[in-house]
Rosetta silent file (secondary structure, phi, psi, omega in degrees, C-alpha in Angstrom):
SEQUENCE: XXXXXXXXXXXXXXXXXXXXXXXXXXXXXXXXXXXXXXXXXXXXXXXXXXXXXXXXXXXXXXXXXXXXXXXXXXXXXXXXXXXXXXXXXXXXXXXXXXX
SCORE:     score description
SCORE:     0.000 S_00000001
   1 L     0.000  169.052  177.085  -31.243    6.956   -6.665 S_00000001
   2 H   -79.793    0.577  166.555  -34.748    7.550   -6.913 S_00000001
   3 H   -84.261  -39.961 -156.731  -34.726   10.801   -4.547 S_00000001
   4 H   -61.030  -62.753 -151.819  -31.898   12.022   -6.667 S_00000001
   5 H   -81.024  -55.138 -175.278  -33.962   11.232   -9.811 S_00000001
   6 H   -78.186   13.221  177.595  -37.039   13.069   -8.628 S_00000001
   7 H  -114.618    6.366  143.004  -35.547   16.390   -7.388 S_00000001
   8 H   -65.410  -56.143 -160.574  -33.992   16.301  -11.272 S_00000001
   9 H   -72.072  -34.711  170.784  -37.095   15.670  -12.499 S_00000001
  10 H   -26.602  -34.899 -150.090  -38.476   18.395  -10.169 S_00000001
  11 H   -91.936  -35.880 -167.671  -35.951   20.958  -11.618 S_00000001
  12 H  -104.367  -11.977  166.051  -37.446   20.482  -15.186 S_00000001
  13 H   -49.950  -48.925 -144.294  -40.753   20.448  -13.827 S_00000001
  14 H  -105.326  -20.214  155.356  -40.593   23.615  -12.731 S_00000001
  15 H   -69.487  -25.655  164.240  -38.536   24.891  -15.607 S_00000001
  16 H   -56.121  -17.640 -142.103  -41.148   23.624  -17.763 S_00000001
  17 H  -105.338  -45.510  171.651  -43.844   25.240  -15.943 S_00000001
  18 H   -41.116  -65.245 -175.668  -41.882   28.747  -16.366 S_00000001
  19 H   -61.402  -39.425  123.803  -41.593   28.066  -19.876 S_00000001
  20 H     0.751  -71.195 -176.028  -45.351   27.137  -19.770 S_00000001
  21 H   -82.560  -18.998  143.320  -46.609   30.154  -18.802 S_00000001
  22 L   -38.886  138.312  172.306  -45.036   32.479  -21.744 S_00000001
  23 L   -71.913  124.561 -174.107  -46.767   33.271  -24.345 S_00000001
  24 L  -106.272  123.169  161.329  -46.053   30.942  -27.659 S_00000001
  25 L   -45.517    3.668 -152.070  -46.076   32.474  -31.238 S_00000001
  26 L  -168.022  119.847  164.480  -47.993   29.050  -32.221 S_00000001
  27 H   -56.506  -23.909 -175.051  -50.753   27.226  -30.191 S_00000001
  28 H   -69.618  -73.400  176.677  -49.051   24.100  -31.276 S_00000001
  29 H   -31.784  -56.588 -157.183  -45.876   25.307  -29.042 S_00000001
  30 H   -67.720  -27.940  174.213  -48.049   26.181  -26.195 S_00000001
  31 H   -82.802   -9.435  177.490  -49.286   22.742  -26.199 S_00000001
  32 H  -116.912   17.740  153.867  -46.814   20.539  -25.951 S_00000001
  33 H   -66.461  -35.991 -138.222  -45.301   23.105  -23.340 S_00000001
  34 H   -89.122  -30.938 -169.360  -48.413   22.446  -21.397 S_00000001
  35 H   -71.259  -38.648  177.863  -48.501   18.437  -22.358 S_00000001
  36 H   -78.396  -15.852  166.617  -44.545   18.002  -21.066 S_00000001
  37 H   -73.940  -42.482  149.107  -45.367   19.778  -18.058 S_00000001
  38 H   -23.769  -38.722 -159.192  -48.105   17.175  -17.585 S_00000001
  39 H   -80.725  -46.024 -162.142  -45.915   13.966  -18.492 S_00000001
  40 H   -86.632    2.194  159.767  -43.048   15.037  -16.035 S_00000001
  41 H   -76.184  -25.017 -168.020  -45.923   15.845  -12.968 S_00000001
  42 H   -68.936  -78.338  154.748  -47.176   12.195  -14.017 S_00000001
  43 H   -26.959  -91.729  176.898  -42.972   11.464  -13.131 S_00000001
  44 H   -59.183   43.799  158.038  -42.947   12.850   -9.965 S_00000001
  45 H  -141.037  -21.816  158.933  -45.951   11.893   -8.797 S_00000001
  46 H   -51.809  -65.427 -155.503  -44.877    7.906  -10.121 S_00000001
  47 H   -82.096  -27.832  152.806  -41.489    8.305   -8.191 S_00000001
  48 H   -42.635  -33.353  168.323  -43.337    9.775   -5.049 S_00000001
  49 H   -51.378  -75.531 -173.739  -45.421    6.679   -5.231 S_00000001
  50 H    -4.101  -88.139  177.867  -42.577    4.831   -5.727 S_00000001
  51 H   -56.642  -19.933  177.589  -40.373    5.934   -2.693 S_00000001
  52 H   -79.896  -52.528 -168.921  -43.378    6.190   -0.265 S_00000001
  53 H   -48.584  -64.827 -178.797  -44.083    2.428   -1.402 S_00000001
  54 H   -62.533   -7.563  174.043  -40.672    1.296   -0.580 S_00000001
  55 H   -88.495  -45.157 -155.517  -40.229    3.024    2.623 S_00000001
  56 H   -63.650  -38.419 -167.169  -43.582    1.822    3.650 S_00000001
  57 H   -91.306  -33.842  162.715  -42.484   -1.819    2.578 S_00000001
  58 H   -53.938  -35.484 -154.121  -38.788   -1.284    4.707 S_00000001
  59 H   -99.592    0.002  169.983  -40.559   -0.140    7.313 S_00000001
  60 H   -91.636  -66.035  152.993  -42.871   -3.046    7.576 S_00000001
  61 H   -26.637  -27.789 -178.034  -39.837   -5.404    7.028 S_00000001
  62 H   -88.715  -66.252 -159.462  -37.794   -3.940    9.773 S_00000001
  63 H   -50.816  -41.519 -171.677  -40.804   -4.058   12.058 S_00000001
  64 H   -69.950  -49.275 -173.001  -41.308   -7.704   10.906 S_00000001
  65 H   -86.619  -35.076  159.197  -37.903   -8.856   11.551 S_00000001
  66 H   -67.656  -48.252  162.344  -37.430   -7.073   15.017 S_00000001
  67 H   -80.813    9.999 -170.399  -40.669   -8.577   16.210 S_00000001
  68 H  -141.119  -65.497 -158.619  -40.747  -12.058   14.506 S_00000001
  69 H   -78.041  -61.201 -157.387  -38.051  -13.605   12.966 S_00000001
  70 H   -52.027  -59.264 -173.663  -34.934  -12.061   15.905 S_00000001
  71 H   -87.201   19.384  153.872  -36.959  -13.525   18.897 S_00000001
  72 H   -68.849  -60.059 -155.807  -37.728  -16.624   17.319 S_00000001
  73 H   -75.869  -62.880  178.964  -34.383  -17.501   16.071 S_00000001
  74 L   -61.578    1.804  172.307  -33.140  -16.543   19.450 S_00000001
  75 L   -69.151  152.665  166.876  -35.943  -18.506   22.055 S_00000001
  76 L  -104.553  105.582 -178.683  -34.346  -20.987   24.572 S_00000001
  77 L   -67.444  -71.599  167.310  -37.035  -23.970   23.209 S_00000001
  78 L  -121.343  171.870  174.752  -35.667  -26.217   25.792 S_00000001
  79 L   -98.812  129.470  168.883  -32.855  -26.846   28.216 S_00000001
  80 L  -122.659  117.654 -176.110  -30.701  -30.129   27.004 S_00000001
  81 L   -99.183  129.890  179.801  -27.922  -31.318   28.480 S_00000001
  82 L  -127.208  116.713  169.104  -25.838  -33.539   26.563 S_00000001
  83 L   -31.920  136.069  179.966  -22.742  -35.679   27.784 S_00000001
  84 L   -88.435  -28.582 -167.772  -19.246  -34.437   26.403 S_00000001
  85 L  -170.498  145.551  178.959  -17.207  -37.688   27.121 S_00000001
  86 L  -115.788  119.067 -161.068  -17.950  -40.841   28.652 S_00000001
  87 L  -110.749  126.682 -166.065  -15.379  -42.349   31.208 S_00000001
  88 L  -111.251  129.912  178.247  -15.889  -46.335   31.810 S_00000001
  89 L  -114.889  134.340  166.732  -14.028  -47.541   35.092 S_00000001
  90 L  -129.385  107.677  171.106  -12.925  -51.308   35.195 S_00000001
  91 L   -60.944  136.921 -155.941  -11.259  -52.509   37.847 S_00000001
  92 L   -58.128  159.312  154.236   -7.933  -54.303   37.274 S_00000001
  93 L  -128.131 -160.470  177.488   -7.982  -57.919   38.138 S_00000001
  94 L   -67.868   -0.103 -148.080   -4.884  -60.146   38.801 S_00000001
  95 L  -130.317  -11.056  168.210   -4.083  -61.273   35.679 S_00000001
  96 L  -109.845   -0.170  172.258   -3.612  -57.067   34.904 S_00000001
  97 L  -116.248   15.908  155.581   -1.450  -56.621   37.590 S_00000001
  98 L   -66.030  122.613 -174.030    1.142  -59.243   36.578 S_00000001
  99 L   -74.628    0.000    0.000    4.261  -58.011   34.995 S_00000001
């Protein structure tokens, strides 16, 4: 996941940063210590967006859906009653009571 993935990236952040701060035989070294510590704060500060965007976007969704859609879909619009069965009475005549 993307917490997972930034407390990795976190890990090399901070080993970079270690590594960073040593002294390099070669200026060249020291710079693309100092440039990868850069690229992977640029990562974690991307996947911090990231996950603050999407909780921010759940938590508007949730909010949205408890207070919109669920008592919508769930109003009594009207009351309707509608017949189940219809019973028709005809009374016999004499001609239906003849065997």
């Amino acid at each position: 996941s993307r917490e997972q993935a930034l407390r990795r990236i976190a890990k090399e952040l901070v080993r970079q940063q270690i590594e960073a701060r040593q002294l390099a035989l070669f200026e060249e070294i020291q710079e693309e210590s100092e440039m990868s510590v850069r690229a992977l704060e640029e990562q974690v500060a991307v996947l911090r967006q990231d996950v603050e965007r999407t909780r921010e976007l759940l938590t508007r969704e949730r909010d949205d859906r408890l207070s919109t859609v669920l008592p919508k879909r769930f109003q009594v619009r009207e009351v309707r009653v509608l017949p189940l069965a219809l019973t028709y009475l005809v009374p016999a005549t004499a001609e239906d009571l003849q065997p």
